[in-house]
């Protein structure tokens, strides 16, 4: 429909490449854990789709020993904000 609307000769389908990045833990913005790898991979992406675990599974270990999706999402958001802040501070120096 977009092709007809824009009066284009051919359509080029949109694609999305999903990249699974290892989980982020507190302290990642300071380089703790896999923080540098996570943040480096995230910087190479055009968009982030944040998926958090909301189920109990004794076979899947959680870094904090409990499942709390709201806190997990908050930790990731704060670490991303702190990494952005550190990047902006370095640019201003």
JSON list of N, CA and C in Angstrom, two decimals, residues 23-38 63:
[
{"chain": "A", "resi": 23, "resn": "UNK", "atom": "N", "xyz": [22.46, -9.88, 29.45]},
{"chain": "A", "resi": 23, "resn": "UNK", "atom": "CA", "xyz": [21.82, -9.03, 30.44]},
{"chain": "A", "resi": 23, "resn": "UNK", "atom": "C", "xyz": [22.75, -7.99, 31.04]},
{"chain": "A", "resi": 24, "resn": "UNK", "atom": "N", "xyz": [22.17, -6.92, 31.52]},
{"chain": "A", "resi": 24, "resn": "UNK", "atom": "CA", "xyz": [22.91, -5.80, 32.10]},
{"chain": "A", "resi": 24, "resn": "UNK", "atom": "C", "xyz": [22.65, -5.80, 33.60]},
{"chain": "A", "resi": 25, "resn": "UNK", "atom": "N", "xyz": [23.70, -5.59, 34.38]},
{"chain": "A", "resi": 25, "resn": "UNK", "atom": "CA", "xyz": [23.56, -5.57, 35.83]},
{"chain": "A", "resi": 25, "resn": "UNK", "atom": "C", "xyz": [24.00, -4.22, 36.37]},
{"chain": "A", "resi": 26, "resn": "UNK", "atom": "N", "xyz": [23.68, -3.97, 37.63]},
{"chain": "A", "resi": 26, "resn": "UNK", "atom": "CA", "xyz": [24.11, -2.73, 38.27]},
{"chain": "A", "resi": 26, "resn": "UNK", "atom": "C", "xyz": [25.62, -2.59, 38.15]},
{"chain": "A", "resi": 27, "resn": "UNK", "atom": "N", "xyz": [26.08, -1.36, 37.89]},
{"chain": "A", "resi": 27, "resn": "UNK", "atom": "CA", "xyz": [27.50, -1.09, 37.77]},
{"chain": "A", "resi": 27, "resn": "UNK", "atom": "C", "xyz": [28.03, -1.18, 36.35]},
{"chain": "A", "resi": 28, "resn": "UNK", "atom": "N", "xyz": [27.18, -1.54, 35.41]},
{"chain": "A", "resi": 28, "resn": "UNK", "atom": "CA", "xyz": [27.62, -1.69, 34.02]},
{"chain": "A", "resi": 28, "resn": "UNK", "atom": "C", "xyz": [28.15, -0.39, 33.45]},
{"chain": "A", "resi": 29, "resn": "UNK", "atom": "N", "xyz": [27.56, 0.73, 33.84]},
{"chain": "A", "resi": 29, "resn": "UNK", "atom": "CA", "xyz": [28.01, 2.02, 33.32]},
{"chain": "A", "resi": 29, "resn": "UNK", "atom": "C", "xyz": [29.42, 2.35, 33.79]},
{"chain": "A", "resi": 30, "resn": "UNK", "atom": "N", "xyz": [29.88, 1.66, 34.84]},
{"chain": "A", "resi": 30, "resn": "UNK", "atom": "CA", "xyz": [31.25, 1.83, 35.34]},
{"chain": "A", "resi": 30, "resn": "UNK", "atom": "C", "xyz": [32.16, 0.72, 34.83]},
{"chain": "A", "resi": 31, "resn": "UNK", "atom": "N", "xyz": [31.63, -0.11, 33.91]},
{"chain": "A", "resi": 31, "resn": "UNK", "atom": "CA", "xyz": [32.44, -1.17, 33.32]},
{"chain": "A", "resi": 31, "resn": "UNK", "atom": "C", "xyz": [32.42, -2.47, 34.09]},
{"chain": "A", "resi": 32, "resn": "UNK", "atom": "N", "xyz": [31.57, -2.58, 35.11]},
{"chain": "A", "resi": 32, "resn": "UNK", "atom": "CA", "xyz": [31.51, -3.81, 35.89]},
{"chain": "A", "resi": 32, "resn": "UNK", "atom": "C", "xyz": [30.77, -4.90, 35.13]},
{"chain": "A", "resi": 33, "resn": "UNK", "atom": "N", "xyz": [31.12, -6.14, 35.39]},
{"chain": "A", "resi": 33, "resn": "UNK", "atom": "CA", "xyz": [30.48, -7.27, 34.73]},
{"chain": "A", "resi": 33, "resn": "UNK", "atom": "C", "xyz": [30.68, -7.22, 33.23]},
{"chain": "A", "resi": 34, "resn": "UNK", "atom": "N", "xyz": [29.63, -7.48, 32.48]},
{"chain": "A", "resi": 34, "resn": "UNK", "atom": "CA", "xyz": [29.69, -7.41, 31.02]},
{"chain": "A", "resi": 34, "resn": "UNK", "atom": "C", "xyz": [29.27, -6.03, 30.52]},
{"chain": "A", "resi": 35, "resn": "UNK", "atom": "N", "xyz": [29.31, -5.04, 31.41]},
{"chain": "A", "resi": 35, "resn": "UNK", "atom": "CA", "xyz": [28.83, -3.70, 31.09]},
{"chain": "A", "resi": 35, "resn": "UNK", "atom": "C", "xyz": [29.41, -3.09, 29.84]},
{"chain": "A", "resi": 36, "resn": "UNK", "atom": "N", "xyz": [30.74, -3.13, 29.70]},
{"chain": "A", "resi": 36, "resn": "UNK", "atom": "CA", "xyz": [31.35, -2.50, 28.53]},
{"chain": "A", "resi": 36, "resn": "UNK", "atom": "C", "xyz": [30.92, -3.19, 27.24]},
{"chain": "A", "resi": 37, "resn": "UNK", "atom": "N", "xyz": [30.83, -4.52, 27.27]},
{"chain": "A", "resi": 37, "resn": "UNK", "atom": "CA", "xyz": [30.41, -5.26, 26.07]},
{"chain": "A", "resi": 37, "resn": "UNK", "atom": "C", "xyz": [28.95, -4.93, 25.74]},
{"chain": "A", "resi": 38, "resn": "UNK", "atom": "N", "xyz": [28.10, -4.94, 26.76]},
{"chain": "A", "resi": 38, "resn": "UNK", "atom": "CA", "xyz": [26.68, -4.63, 26.55]},
{"chain": "A", "resi": 38, "resn": "UNK", "atom": "C", "xyz": [26.51, -3.23, 25.97]},
{"chain": "A", "resi": 63, "resn": "UNK", "atom": "N", "xyz": [20.88, -12.84, 38.39]},
{"chain": "A", "resi": 63, "resn": "UNK", "atom": "CA", "xyz": [22.06, -12.26, 39.04]},
{"chain": "A", "resi": 63, "resn": "UNK", "atom": "C", "xyz": [21.76, -11.83, 40.48]}
]
